[in-house]
Coordinates of C-alpha atoms in Angstrom, one line a residue:
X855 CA -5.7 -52.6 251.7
X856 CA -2.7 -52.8 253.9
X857 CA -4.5 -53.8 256.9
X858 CA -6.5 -56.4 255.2
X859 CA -3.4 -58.5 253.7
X860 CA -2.0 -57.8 257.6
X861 CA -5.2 -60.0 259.2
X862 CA -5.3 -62.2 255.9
X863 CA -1.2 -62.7 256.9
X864 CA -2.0 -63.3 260.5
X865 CA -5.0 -65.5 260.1
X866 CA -2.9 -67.9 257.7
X867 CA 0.1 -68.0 260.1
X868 CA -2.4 -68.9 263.4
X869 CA -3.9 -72.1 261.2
X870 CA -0.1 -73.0 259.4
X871 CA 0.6 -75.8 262.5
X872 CA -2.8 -77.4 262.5
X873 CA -2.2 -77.3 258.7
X874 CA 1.1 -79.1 258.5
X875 CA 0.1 -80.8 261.3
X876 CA -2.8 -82.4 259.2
X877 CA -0.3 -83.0 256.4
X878 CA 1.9 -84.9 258.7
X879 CA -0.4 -87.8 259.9
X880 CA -1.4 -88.4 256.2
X881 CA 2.2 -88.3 255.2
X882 CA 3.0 -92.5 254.9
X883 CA 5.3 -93.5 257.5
X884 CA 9.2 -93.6 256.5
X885 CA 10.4 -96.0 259.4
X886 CA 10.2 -96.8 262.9
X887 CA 12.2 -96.3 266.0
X888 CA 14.2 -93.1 266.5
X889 CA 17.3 -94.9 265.8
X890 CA 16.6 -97.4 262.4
X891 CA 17.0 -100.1 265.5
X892 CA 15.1 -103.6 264.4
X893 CA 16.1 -105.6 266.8
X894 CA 15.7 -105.3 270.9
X895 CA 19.5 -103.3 270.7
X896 CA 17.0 -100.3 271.2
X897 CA 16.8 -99.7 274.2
X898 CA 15.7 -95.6 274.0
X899 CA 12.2 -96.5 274.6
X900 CA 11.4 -94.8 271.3
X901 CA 11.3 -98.4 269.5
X902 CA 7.2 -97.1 268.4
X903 CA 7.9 -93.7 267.0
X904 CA 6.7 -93.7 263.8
X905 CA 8.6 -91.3 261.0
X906 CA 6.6 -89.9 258.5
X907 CA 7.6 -88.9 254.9
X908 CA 6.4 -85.2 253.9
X909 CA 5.8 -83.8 250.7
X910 CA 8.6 -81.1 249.4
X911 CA 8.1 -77.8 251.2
X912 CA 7.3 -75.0 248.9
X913 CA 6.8 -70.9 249.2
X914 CA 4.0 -68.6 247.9
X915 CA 4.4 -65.1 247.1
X916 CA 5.2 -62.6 248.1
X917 CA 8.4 -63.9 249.7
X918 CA 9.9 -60.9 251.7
X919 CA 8.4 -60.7 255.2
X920 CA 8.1 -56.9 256.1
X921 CA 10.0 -58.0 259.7
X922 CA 13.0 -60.0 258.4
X923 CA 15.0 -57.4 256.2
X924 CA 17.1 -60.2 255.2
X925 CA 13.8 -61.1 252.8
X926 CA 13.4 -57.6 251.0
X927 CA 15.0 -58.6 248.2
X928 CA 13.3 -61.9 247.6
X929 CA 10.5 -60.8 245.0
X930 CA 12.8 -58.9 243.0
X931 CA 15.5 -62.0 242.8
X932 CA 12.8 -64.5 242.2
X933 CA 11.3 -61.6 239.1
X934 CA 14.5 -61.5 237.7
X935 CA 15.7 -65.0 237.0
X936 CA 12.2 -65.7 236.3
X937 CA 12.3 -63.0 233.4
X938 CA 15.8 -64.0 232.5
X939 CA 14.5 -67.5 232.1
X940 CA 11.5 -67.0 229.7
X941 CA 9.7 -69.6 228.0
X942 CA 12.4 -72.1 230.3
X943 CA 10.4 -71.1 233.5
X944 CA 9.6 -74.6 234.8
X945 CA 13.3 -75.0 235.2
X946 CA 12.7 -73.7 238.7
X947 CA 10.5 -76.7 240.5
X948 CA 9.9 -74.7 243.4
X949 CA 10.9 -71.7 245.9
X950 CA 11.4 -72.2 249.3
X951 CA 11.6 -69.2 252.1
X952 CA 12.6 -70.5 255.7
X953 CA 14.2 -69.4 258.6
X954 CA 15.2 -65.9 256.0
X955 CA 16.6 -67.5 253.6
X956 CA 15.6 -68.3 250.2
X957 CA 15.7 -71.7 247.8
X958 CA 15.6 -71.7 244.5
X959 CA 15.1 -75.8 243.7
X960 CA 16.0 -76.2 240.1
X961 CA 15.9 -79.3 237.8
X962 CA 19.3 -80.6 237.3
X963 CA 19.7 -80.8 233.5
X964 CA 18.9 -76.6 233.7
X965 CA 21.8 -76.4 236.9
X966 CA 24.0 -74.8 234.6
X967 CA 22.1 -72.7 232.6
X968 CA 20.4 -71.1 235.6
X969 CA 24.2 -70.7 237.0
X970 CA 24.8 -68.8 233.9
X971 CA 21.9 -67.1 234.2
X972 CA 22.6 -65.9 238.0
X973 CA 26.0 -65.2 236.9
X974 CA 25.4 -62.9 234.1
X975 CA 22.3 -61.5 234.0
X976 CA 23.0 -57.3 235.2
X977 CA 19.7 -58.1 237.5
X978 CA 21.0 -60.8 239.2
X979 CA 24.6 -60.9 239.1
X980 CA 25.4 -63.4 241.8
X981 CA 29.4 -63.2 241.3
X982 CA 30.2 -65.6 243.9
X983 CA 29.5 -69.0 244.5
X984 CA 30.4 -70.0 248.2
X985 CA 30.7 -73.8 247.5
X986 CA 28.4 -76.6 247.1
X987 CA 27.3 -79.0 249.7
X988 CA 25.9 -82.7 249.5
X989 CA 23.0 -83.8 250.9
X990 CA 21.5 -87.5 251.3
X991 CA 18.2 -88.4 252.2
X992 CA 18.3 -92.2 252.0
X993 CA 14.0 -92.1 252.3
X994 CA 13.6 -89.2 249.6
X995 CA 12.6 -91.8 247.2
X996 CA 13.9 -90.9 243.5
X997 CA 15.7 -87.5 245.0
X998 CA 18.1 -89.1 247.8
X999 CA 21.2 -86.6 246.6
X1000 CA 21.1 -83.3 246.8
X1001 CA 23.5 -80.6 245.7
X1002 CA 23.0 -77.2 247.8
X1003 CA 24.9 -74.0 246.0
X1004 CA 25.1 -71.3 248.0
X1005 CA 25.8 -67.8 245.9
X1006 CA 26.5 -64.5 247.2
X1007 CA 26.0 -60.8 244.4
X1008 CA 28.3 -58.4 245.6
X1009 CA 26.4 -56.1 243.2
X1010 CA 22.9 -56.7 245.0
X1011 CA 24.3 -57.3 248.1
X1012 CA 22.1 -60.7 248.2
X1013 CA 22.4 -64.1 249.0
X1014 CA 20.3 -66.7 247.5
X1015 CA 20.6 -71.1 247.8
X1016 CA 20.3 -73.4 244.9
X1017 CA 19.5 -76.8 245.0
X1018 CA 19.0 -79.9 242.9
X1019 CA 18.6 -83.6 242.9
X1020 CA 19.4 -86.7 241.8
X1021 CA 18.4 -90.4 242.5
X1022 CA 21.2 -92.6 244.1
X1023 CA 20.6 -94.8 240.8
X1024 CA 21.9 -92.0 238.5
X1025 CA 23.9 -90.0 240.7
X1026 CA 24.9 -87.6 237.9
X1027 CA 24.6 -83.4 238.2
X1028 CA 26.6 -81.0 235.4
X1029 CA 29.8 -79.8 237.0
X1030 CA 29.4 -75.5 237.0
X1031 CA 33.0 -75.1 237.5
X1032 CA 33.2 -73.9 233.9
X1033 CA 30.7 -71.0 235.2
X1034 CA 32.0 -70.8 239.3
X1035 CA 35.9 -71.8 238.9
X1036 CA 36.3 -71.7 242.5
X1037 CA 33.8 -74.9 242.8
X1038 CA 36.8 -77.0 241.7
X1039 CA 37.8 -78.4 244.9
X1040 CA 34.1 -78.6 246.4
X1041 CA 32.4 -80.6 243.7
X1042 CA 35.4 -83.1 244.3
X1043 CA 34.8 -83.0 247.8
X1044 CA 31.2 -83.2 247.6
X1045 CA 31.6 -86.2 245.5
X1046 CA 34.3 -87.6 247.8
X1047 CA 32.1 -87.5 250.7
X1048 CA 28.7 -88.4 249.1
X1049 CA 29.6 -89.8 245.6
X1050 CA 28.0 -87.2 243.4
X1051 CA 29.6 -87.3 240.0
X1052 CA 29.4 -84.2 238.9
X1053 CA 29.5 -84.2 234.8
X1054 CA 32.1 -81.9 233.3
X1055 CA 34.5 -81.7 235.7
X1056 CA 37.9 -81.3 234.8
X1057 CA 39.5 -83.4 237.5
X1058 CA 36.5 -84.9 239.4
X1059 CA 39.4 -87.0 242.0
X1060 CA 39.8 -87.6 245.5
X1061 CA 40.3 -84.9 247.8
X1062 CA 40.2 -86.4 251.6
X1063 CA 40.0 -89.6 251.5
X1064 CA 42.5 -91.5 250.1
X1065 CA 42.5 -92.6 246.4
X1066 CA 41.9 -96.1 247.3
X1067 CA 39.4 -96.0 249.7
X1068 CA 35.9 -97.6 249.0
X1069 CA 32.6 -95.8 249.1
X1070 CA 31.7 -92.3 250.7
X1071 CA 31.6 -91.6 254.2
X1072 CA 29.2 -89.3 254.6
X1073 CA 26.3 -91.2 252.9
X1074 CA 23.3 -92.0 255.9
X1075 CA 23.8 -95.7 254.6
X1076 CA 27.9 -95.9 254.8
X1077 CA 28.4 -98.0 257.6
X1078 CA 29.2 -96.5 260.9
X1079 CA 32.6 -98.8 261.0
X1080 CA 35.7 -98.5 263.6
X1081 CA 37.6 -100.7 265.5
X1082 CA 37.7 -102.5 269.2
X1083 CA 39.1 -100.3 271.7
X1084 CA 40.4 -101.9 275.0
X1085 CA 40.3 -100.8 278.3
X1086 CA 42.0 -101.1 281.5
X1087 CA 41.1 -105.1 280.4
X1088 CA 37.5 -104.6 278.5
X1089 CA 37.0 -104.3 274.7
X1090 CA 34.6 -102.0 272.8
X1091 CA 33.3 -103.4 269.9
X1092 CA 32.9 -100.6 266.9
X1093 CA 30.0 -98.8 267.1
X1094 CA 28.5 -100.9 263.7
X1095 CA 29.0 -104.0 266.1
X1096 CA 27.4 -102.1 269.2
X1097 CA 23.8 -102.1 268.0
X1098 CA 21.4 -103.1 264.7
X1099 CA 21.4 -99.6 263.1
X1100 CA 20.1 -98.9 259.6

């Protein structure tokens, strides 16, 4: 029986590129260019690269990859929280194994009952939450924010990602500071730098960039900005003068 998954396995992995490969020239193209450039300022020679859009990456079972140890756990996690979720199981969207490590993508109205859920649950018991990170994907239409909790169980000696969404329209996600304290400062800087208002906060403020400043720098559509810089006699425009980037 062993054997048999092994060449099933094996036979899957030799036809996965020609497979997303497939997927890839259906895929609708996202832009052209390699750098947004549409005007002759590109001058890479990559002005007819096309960029295509692909659909949301998802895992099948079983998870763990008998030669990446870092993956033995995987099943069991994904088990538990899908027991400790019941009837709620479509919170979860999707699971996503890469490069030995594991995604759980949840829907963003369940963020904090999963937290919880990861939190307390004896099977589970993810006591740490690293942080959370902020994401934007300008051409993920209706999902261009991200939010990316990594959590760590000292119990279970696992580490797991969490991830949700939200469109640039309603950029709104539930704060899980009441759950993860420690995410104080990160949520403020994750809305800081890519404007993430994260609902529930108790101080959702400024924590870089000054109280005053406009937008949030670290948005693919901020503007790239600066200012002229002269030399020995010449003067270098700011880079958002430089070229037609989008």
């Amino acid at each position: 029986m062993s054997n048999e998954y092994e060449r099933e396995r094996d036979d899957q992995a030799e036809e996965l590129p020609a497979v997303q490969g497939r997927e890839r020239l259906a895929a609708p193209v996202k832009r052209t260019g390699m750098f947004g450039s549409s005007t002759t300022g590109d001058t890479s020679g990559y002005g007819g690269l096309q960029v295509r859009g692909s659909a949301p990456a998802a895992s099948n079972r079983p998870f763990a990859d008998p030669e990446d140890p870092r993956t033995a756990d995987y099943d069991r996690v994904a088990d538990a929280l899908e027991a400790a979720l019941g009837e709620r199981g479509d919170a979860v969207e999707r699971v996503e194994v890469a490069n030995g490590e594991i995604t759980f993508h949840v829907r963003r109205e369940a963020l904090l009952e999963i937290a919880r859920l990861l939190r307390d649950d004896p099977a589970l018991r993810y006591e740490l939450c690293i942080g959370v990170s902020g994401v934007h994907f300008p051409d993920d239409e209706g999902r261009e924010l991200k939010a990316v909790y990594h959590l760590r169980s000292i119990t279970h000696n696992s580490q797991i990602r969490v991830q949700t969404t939200c469109p640039d329209a309603d950029p709104h996600v539930p704060s899980i500071v009441s759950v993860y304290p420690t995410n104080d400062w990160h949520e403020r800087e994750a809305w800081d730098f890519f404007g993430i208002v994260f609902d529930g906060h108790p101080a959702l403020t400024r924590i870089q960039m000054p109280d005053d400043w406009h937008g949030h720098p670290q948005r693919k559509d901020y503007p790239l900005g600066g200012i002229p810089v002269e030399y020995r006699g010449a003067t270098v425009p700011p880079p958002d003068e430089r070229r037609s980037y989008q």
